[in-house]
Short mmCIF file of C-alpha atoms (C1' of nucleotides) in Angstrom, two decimals:
data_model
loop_
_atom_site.label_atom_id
_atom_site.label_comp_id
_atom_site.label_asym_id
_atom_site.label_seq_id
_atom_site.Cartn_x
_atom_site.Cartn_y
_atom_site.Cartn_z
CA UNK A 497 -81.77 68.90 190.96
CA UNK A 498 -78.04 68.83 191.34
CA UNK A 499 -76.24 65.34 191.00
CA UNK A 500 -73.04 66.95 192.78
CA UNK A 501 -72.03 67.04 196.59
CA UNK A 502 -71.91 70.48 197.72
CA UNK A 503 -70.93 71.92 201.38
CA UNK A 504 -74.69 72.86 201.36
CA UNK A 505 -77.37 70.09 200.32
CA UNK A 506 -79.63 71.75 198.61
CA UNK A 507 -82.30 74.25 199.36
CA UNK A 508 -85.94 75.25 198.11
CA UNK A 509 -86.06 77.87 195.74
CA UNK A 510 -88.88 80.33 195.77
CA UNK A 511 -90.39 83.58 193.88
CA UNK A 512 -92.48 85.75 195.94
CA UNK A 513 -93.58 89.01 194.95
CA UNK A 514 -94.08 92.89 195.97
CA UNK A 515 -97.08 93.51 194.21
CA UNK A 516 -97.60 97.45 194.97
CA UNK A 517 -100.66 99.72 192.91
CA UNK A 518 -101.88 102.88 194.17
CA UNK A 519 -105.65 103.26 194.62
CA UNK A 520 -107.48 106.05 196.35
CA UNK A 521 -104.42 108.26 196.92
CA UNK A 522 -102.88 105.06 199.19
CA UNK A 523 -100.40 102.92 198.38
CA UNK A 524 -101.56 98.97 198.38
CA UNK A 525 -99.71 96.04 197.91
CA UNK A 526 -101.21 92.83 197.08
CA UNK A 527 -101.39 89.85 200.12
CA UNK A 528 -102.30 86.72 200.45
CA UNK A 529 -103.89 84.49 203.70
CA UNK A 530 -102.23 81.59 203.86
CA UNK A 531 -104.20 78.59 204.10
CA UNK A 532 -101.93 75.91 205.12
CA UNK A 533 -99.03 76.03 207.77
CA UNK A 534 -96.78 77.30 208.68
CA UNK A 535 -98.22 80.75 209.26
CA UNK A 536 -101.50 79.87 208.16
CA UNK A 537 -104.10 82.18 208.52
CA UNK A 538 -101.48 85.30 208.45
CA UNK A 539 -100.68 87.26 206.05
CA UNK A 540 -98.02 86.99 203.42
CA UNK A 541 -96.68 88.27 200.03
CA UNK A 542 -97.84 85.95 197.15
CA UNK A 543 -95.50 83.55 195.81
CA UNK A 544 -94.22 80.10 195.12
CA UNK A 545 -91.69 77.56 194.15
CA UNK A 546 -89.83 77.79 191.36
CA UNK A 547 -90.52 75.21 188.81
CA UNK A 548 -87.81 72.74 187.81
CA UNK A 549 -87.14 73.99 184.09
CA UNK A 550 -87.90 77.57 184.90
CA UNK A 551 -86.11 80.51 185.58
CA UNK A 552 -86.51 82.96 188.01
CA UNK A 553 -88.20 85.78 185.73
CA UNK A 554 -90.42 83.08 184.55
CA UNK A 555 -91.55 82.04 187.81
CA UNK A 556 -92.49 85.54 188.86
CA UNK A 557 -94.10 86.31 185.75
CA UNK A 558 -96.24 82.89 186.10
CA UNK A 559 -96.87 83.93 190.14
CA UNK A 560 -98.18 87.35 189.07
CA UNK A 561 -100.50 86.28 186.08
CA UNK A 562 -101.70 83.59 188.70
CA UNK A 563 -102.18 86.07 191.55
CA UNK A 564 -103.86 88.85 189.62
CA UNK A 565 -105.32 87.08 186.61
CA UNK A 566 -102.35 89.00 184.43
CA UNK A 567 -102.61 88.37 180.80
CA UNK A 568 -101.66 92.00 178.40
CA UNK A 569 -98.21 93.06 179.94
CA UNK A 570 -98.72 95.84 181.66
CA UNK A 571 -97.27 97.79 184.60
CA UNK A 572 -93.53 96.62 185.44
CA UNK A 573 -91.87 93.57 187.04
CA UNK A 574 -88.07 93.62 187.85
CA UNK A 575 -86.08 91.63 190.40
CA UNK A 576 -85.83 93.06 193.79
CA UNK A 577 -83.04 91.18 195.96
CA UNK A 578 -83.10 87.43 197.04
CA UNK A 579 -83.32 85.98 201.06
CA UNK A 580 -81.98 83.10 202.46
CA UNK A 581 -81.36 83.30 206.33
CA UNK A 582 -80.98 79.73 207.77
CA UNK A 583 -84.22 79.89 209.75
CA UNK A 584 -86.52 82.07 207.65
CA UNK A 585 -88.71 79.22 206.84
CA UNK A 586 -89.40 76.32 209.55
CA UNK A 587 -89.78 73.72 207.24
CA UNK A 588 -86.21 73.93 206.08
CA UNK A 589 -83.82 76.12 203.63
CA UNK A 590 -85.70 77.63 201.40
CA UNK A 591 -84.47 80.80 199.24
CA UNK A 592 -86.35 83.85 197.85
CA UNK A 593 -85.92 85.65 195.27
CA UNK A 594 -88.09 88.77 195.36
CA UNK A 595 -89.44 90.42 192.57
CA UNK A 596 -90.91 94.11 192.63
CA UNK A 597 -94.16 94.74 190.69
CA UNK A 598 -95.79 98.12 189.92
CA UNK A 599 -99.15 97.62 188.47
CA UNK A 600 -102.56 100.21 187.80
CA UNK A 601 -105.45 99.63 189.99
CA UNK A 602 -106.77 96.58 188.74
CA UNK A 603 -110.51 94.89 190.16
CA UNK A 604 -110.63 92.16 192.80
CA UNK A 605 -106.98 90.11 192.66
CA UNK A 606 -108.26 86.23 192.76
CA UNK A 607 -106.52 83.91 195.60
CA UNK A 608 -104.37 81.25 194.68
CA UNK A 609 -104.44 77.44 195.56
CA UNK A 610 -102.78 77.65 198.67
CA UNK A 611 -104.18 80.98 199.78
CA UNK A 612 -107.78 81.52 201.37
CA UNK A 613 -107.99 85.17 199.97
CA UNK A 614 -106.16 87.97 198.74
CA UNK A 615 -106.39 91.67 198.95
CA UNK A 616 -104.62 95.13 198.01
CA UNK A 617 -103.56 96.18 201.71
CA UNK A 618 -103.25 99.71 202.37
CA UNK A 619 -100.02 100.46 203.98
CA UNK A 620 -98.43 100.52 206.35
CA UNK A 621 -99.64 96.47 207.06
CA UNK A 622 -99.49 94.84 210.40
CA UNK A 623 -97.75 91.06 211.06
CA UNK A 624 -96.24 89.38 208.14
CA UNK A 625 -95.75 85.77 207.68
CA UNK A 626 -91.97 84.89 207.43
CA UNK A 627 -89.41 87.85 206.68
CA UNK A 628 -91.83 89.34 204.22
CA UNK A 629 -91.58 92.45 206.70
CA UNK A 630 -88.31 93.46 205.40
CA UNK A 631 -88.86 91.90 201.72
CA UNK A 632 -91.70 94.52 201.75
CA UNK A 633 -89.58 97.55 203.11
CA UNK A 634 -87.23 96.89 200.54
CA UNK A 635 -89.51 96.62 198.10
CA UNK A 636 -91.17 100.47 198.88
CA UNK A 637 -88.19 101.63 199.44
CA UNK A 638 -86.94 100.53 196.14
CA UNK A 639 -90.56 101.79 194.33
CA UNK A 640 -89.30 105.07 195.92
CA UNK A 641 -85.98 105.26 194.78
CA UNK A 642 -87.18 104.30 191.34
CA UNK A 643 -89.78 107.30 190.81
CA UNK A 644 -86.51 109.64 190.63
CA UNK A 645 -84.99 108.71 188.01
CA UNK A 646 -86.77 106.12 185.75
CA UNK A 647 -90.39 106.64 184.87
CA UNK A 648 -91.82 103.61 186.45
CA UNK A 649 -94.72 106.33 188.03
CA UNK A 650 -96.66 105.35 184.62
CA UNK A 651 -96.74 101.64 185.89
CA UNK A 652 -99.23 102.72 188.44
CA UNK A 653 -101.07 105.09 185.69
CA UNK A 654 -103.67 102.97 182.92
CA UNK A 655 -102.45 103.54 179.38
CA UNK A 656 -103.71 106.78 179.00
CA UNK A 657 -103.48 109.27 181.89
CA UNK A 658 -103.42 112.91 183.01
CA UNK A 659 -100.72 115.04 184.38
CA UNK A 660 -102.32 115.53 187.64
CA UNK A 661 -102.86 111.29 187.96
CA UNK A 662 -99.30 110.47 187.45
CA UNK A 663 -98.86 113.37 189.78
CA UNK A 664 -100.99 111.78 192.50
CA UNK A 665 -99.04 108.77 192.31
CA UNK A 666 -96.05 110.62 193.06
CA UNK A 667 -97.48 112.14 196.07
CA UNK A 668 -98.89 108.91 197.15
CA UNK A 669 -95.57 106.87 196.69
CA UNK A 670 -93.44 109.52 198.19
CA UNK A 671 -96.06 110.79 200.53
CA UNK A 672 -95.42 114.50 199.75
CA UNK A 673 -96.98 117.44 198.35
CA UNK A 674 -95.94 118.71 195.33
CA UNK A 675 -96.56 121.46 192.94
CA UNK A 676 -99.10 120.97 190.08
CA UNK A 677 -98.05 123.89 188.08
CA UNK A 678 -93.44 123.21 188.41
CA UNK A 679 -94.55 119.35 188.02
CA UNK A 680 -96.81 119.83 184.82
CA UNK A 681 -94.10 122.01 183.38
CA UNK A 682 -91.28 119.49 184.17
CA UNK A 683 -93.34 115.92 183.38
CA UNK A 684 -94.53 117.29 180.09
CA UNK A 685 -90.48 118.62 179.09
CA UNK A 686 -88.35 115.88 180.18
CA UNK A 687 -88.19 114.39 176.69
CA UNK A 688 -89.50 110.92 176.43
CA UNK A 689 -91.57 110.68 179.47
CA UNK A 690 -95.20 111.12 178.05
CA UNK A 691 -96.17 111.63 174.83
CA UNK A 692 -99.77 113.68 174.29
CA UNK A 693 -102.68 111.83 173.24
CA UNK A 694 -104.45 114.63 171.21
CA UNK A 695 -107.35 114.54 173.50
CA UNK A 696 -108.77 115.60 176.82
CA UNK A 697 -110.82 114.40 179.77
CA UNK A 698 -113.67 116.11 180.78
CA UNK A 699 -113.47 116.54 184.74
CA UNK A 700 -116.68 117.39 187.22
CA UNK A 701 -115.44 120.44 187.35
CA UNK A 702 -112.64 122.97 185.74
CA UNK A 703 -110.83 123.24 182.92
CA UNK A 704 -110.69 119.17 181.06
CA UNK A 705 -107.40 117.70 181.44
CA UNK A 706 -105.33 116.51 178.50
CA UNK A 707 -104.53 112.92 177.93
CA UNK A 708 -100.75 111.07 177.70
CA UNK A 709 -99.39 107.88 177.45
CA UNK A 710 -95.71 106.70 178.61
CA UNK A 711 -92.92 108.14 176.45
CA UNK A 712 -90.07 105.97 174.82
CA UNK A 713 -87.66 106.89 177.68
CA UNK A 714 -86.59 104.61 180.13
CA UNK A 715 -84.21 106.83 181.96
CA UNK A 716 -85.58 110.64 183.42
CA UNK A 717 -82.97 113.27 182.31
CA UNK A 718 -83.17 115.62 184.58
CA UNK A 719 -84.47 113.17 187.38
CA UNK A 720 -87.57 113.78 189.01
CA UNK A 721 -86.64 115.41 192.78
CA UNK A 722 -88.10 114.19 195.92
CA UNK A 723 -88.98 117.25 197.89
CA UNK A 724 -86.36 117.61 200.92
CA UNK A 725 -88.74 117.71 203.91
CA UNK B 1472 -82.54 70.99 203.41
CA UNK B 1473 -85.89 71.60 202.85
CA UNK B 1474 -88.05 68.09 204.18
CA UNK B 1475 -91.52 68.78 202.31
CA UNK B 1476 -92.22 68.40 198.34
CA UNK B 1477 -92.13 70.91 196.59
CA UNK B 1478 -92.70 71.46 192.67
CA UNK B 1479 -89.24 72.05 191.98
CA UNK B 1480 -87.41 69.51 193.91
CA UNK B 1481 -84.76 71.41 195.12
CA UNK B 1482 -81.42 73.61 193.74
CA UNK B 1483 -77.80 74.00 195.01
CA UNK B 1484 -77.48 78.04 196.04
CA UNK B 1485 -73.68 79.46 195.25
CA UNK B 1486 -72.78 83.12 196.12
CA UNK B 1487 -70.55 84.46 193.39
CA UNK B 1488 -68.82 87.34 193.74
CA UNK B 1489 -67.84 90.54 191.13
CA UNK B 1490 -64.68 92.11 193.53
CA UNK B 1491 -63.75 95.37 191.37
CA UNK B 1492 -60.67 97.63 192.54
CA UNK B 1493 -58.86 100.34 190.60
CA UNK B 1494 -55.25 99.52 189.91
CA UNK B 1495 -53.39 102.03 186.92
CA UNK B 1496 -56.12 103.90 186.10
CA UNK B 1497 -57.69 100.59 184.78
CA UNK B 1498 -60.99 98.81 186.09
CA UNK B 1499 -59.99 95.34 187.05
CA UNK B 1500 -62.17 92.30 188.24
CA UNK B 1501 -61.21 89.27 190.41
CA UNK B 1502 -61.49 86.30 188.55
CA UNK B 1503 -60.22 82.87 189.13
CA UNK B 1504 -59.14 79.91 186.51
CA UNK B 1505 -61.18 77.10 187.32
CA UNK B 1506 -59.54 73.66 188.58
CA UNK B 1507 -62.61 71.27 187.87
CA UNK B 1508 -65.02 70.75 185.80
CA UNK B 1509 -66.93 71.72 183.92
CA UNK B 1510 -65.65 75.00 182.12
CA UNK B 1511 -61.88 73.34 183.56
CA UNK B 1512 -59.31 76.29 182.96
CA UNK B 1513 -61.93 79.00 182.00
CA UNK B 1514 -62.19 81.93 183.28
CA UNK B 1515 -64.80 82.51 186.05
CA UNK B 1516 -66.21 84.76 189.37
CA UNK B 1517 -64.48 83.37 192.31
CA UNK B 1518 -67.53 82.00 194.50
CA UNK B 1519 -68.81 78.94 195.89
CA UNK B 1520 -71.56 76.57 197.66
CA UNK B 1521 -73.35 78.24 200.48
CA UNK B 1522 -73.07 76.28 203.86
CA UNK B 1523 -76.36 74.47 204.91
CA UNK B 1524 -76.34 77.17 208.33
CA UNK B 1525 -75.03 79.88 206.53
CA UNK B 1526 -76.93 83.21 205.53
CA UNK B 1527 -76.61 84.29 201.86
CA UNK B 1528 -74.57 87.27 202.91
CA UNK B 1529 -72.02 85.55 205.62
CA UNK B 1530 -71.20 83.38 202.46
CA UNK B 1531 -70.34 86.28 200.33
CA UNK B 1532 -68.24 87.61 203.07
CA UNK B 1533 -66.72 84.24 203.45
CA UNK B 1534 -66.01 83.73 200.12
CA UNK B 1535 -64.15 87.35 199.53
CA UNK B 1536 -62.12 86.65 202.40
CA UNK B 1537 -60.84 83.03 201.10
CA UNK B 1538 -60.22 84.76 197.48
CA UNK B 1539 -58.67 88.09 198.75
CA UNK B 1540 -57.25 87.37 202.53
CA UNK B 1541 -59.35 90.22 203.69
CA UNK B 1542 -59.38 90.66 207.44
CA UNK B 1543 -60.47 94.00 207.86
CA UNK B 1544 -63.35 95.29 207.32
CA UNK B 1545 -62.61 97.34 204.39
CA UNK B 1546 -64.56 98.26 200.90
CA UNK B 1547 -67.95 97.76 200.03
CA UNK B 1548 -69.68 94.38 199.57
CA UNK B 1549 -73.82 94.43 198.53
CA UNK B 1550 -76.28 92.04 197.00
CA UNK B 1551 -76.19 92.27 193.31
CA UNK B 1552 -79.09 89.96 191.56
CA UNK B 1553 -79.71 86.28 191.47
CA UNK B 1554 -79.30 84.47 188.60
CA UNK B 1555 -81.00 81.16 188.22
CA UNK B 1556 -81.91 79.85 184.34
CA UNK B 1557 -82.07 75.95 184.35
CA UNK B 1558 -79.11 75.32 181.70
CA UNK B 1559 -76.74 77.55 183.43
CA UNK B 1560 -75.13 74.73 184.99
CA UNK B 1561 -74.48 71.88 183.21
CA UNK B 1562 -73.81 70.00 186.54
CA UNK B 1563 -78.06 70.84 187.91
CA UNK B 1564 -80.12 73.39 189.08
CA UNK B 1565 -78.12 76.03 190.71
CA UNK B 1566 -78.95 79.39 191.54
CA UNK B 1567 -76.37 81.70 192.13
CA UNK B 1568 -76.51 84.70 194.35
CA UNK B 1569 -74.36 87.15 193.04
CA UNK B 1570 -72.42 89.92 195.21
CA UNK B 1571 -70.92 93.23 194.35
CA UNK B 1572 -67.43 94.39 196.13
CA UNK B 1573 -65.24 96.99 195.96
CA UNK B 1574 -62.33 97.50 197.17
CA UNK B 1575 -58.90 99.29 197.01
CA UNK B 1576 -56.07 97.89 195.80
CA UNK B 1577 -54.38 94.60 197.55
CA UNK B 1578 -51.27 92.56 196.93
CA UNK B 1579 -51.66 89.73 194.83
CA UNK B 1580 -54.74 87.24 195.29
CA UNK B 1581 -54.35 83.92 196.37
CA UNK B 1582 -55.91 81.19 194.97
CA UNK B 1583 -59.26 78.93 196.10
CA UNK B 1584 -59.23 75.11 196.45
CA UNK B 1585 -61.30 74.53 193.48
CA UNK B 1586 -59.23 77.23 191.35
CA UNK B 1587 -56.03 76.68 190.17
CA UNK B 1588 -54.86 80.80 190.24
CA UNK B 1589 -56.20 83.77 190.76
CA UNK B 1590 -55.61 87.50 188.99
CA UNK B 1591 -57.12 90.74 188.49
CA UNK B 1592 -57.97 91.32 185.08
CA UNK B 1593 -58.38 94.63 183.38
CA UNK B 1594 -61.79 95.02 181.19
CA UNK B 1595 -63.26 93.98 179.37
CA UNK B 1596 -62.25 90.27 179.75
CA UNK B 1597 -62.21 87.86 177.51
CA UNK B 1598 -65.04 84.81 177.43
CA UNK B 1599 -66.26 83.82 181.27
CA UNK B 1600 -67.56 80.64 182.47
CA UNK B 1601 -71.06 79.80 183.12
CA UNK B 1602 -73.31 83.13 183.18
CA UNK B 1603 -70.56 84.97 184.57
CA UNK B 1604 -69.93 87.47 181.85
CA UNK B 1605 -73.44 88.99 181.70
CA UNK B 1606 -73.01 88.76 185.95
CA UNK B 1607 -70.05 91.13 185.33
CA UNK B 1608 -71.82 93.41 183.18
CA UNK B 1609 -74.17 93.73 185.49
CA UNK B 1610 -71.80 94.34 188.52
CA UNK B 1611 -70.01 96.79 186.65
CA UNK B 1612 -73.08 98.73 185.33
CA UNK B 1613 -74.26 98.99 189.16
CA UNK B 1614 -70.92 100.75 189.96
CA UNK B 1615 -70.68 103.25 187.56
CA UNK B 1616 -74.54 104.07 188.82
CA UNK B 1617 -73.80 103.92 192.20
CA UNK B 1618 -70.87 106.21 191.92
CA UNK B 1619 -73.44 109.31 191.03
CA UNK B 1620 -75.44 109.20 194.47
CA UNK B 1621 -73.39 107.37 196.30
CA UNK B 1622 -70.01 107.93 198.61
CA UNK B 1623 -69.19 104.46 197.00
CA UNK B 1624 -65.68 105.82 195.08
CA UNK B 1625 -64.03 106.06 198.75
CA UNK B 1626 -64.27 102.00 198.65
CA UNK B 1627 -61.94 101.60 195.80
CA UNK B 1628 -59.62 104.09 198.06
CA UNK B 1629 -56.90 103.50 201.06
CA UNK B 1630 -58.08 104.90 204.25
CA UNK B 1631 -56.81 108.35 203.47
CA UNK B 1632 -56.72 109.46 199.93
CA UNK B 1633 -56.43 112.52 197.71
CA UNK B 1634 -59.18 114.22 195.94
CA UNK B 1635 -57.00 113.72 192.77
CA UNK B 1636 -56.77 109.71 193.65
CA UNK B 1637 -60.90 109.98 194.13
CA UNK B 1638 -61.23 111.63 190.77
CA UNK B 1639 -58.94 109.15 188.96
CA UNK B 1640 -61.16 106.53 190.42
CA UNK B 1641 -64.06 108.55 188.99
CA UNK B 1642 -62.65 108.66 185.73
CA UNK B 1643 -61.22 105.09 185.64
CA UNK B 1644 -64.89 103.52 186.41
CA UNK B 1645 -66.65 105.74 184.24
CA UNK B 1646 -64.22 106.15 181.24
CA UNK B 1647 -64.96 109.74 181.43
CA UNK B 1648 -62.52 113.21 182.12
CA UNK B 1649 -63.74 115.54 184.57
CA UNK B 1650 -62.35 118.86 185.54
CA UNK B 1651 -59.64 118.56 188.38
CA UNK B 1652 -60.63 122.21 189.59
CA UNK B 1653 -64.53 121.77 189.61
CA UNK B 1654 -64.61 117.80 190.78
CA UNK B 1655 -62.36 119.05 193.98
CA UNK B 1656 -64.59 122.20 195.03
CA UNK B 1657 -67.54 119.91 194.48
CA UNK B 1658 -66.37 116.96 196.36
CA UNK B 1659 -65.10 118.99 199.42
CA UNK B 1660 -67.91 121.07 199.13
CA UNK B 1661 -71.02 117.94 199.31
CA UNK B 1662 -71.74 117.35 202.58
CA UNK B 1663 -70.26 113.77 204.78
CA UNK B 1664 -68.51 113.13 201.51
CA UNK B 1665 -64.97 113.56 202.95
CA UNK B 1666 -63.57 114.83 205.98
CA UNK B 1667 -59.79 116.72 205.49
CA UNK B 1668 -57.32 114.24 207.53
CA UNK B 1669 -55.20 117.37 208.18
CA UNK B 1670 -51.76 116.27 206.72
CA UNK B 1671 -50.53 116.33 203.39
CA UNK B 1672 -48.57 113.89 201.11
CA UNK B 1673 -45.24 114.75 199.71
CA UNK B 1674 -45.72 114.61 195.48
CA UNK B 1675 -42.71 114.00 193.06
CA UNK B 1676 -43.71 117.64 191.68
CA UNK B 1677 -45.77 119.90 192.28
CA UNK B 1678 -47.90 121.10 195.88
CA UNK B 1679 -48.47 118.57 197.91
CA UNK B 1680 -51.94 117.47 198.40
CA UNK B 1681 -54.30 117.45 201.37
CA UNK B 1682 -55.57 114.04 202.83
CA UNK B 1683 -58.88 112.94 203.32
CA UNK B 1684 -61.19 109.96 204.63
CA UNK B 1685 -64.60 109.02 203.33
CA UNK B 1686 -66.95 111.39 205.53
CA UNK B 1687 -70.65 110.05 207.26
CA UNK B 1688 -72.76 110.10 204.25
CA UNK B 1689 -74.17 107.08 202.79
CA UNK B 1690 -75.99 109.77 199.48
CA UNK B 1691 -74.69 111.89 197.90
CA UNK B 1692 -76.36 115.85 198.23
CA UNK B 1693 -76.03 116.77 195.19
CA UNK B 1694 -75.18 113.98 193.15
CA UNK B 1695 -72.14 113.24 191.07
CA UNK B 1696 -73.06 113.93 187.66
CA UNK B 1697 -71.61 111.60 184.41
CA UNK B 1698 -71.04 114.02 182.04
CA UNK B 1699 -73.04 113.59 178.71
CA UNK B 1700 -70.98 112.44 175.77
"C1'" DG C 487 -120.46 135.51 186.35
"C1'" DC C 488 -118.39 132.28 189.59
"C1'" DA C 489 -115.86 128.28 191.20
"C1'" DA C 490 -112.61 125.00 190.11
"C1'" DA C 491 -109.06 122.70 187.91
"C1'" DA C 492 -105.55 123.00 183.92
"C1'" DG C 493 -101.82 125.16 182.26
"C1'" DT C 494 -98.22 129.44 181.43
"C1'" DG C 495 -94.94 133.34 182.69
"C1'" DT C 496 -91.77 135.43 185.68
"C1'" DT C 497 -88.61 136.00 189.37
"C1'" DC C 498 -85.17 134.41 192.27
"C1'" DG C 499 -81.76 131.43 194.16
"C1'" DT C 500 -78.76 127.49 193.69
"C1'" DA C 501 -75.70 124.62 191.32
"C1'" DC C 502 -72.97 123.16 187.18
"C1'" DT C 503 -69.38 124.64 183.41
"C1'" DA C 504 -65.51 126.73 181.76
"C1'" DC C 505 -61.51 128.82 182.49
"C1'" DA C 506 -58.45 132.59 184.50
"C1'" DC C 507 -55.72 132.75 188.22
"C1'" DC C 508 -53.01 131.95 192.54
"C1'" DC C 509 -50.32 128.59 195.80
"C1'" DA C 510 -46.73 125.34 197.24
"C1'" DT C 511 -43.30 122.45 196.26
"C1'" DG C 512 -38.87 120.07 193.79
"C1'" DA C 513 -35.20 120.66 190.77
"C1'" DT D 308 -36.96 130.70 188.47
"C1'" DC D 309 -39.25 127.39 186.14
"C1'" DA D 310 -42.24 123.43 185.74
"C1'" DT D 311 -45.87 120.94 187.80
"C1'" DG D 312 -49.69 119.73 190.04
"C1'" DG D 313 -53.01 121.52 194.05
"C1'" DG D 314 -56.48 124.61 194.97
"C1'" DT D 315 -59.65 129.25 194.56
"C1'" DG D 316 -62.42 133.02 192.12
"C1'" DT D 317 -65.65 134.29 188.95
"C1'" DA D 318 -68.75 134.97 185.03
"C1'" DG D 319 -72.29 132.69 182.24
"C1'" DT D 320 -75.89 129.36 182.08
"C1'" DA D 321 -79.34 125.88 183.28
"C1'" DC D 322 -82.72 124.43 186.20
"C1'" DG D 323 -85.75 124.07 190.43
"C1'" DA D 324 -88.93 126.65 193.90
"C1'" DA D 325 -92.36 129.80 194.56
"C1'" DC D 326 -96.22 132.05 193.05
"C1'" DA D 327 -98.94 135.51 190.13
"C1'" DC D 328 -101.66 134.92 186.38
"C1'" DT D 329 -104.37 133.14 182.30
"C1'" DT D 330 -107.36 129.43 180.15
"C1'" DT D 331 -111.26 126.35 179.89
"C1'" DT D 332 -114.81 124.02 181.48
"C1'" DG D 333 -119.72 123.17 184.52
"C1'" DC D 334 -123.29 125.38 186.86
#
DNA sequence: GCAAAAGTGTTCGTACTACACCCATGA
DNA sequence: TCATGGGTGTAGTACGAACACTTTTGC
């Protein structure tokens, strides 16, 4: 820690994350129960302290692999905003910096050592422990944002993926309707947002669906519209 | 400060800030010569400590209002990112919370207790202390994005401004020519953007040009568009 | 063949580009 | 009246919205 005086003292520093996937046409994001106080027993983003020789990335990197079991890098992680209103935590000053991740539907997350179990929650959620109300907002509102004009949608999608999947995830995210035939056309002509596998999917029923993976791009020119409702 | 253990230990938390304003047609930063160590006569963000009872924005606010003399309420000031790598600061752990502002033009900064002047610099700048230069980058990058979708160009303007003085803040932050006849029917044509003031301003040469104030609209309907080089 | 889902073509309206043109002022 | 910058009209083009239509599978 610091060996300077400074107007502040010090303060905690923590990573906590918006883990969001989208799983049966619902967006989830990943929770913890906390199982020691304060606010044990409610629910709370996953998260930590940040470790003395590590940066911030780092930490959220090593949070995520911890909360989900993480290893191949997929999905996406970026830095959302960071918190630190004088009473947010009872036990003293402690700052957050959030991170945003977008991750495919992955099996059963694991809980951590100071959580009693952890779940994808469907949302909107109830309570939160803390100000991880608002951290959350931001954090869908940000996933929103972010379908427009990047092509972060594929986070949600496994490696290989239909039109009509990365479709669903847009309706999901956005929570609006849109239409298969203008959003296969536009997906599969943006340049560098997916790239044809070469094969197809057979479906239960209709015609089979072909496969693509995530283009090069990392920047959707024209942007994908949200539908003014 | 926080009065449990915690894997870190703890960090000292400093709110920098990147305070942009258009002045000649050039992009210009606030930056301040430091007056201690370390980096002693370097160029730097202006910034400092936040206060133990102090939220992470107040202490932006504070902070622009000791570098600039800001009273009123003017500009734009938002979160940025949070930068917090262990060897950033030779001194300890610190993790800096950096802010983004924009304003218009002021008379000439005055300088911080721990700085020995401050100036606005034209970019690019030379070498930064610290982090700061890749914190600059960023802040700058998030302008010239924000100015697509956002109303955010009015912040670099007075109160009342002409469409020409919007579009030369256009052009300044992007580096970019636009078409004085199209950029004014689009601007007074996008809804909230601007709101005619009613009263003209006399012009060496030339008709003199109608005044306007930023209008209700925090996005832009259609958006701005950077043209493609 | 029929149902269902994937994918294509076509029409229409809106919005951007480029540039011709008009307007209002000072000298 | 000329020069200069402010502001409008208009044709061509690109792209999104809506939807008719074709393709490819299982049963």
């Amino acid at each position: 820690m610091a060996d300077f005086p400074s107007p502040m003292g010090t303060a905690s520093v923590t990573a906590d994350l918006v883990v969001l996937t989208v799983q049966d046409n619902e967006l989830r994001v990943l929770l913890v129960r906390r199982g020691i106080e304060p606010h044990r027993g409610a629910w709370a983003l996953p998260g930590g302290f940040v470790l003395a020789d590590e940066d911030l990335d780092a930490a959220a990197v090593r949070e995520l692999r911890e909360e989900t079991g993480l290893t191949a890098p997929v999905g996406h992680l970026e830095q959302l905003a960071s918190y630190g209103a004088p009473g947010r935590d009872p036990r003293g000053r402690v700052v957050t910096v959030a991170y945003l991740a977008l991750l495919p539907h992955l099996p059963a997350p694991v809980a951590g050592s100071d959580a009693e179990g952890a779940a994808w929650v469907a949302l909107p959620v109830g309570e939160l422990a803390f100000d991880h109300a608002r951290i959350l907002a931001d954090g869908v509102e940000r996933a929103r944002a972010k379908l427009e004009y990047s092509p972060l949608a594929t986070a949600f999608c496994p490696p290989e993926f239909t039109i009509t999947e990365l479709r669903e995830v847009y309706e999901t995210v956005w929570d609006a309707r849109l239409d298969p035939r203008n959003f296969h056309r536009k997906v599969t002509s943006t340049p560098g947002f997916v790239e044809p596998v070469g094969r197809s999917v057979a479906a239960d029923r209709g015609r089979p669906a072909q496969l693509f993976r995530r283009g090069p791009t990392h920047l959707l020119h024209p942007p994908m519209l949200r539908p003014t409702p």
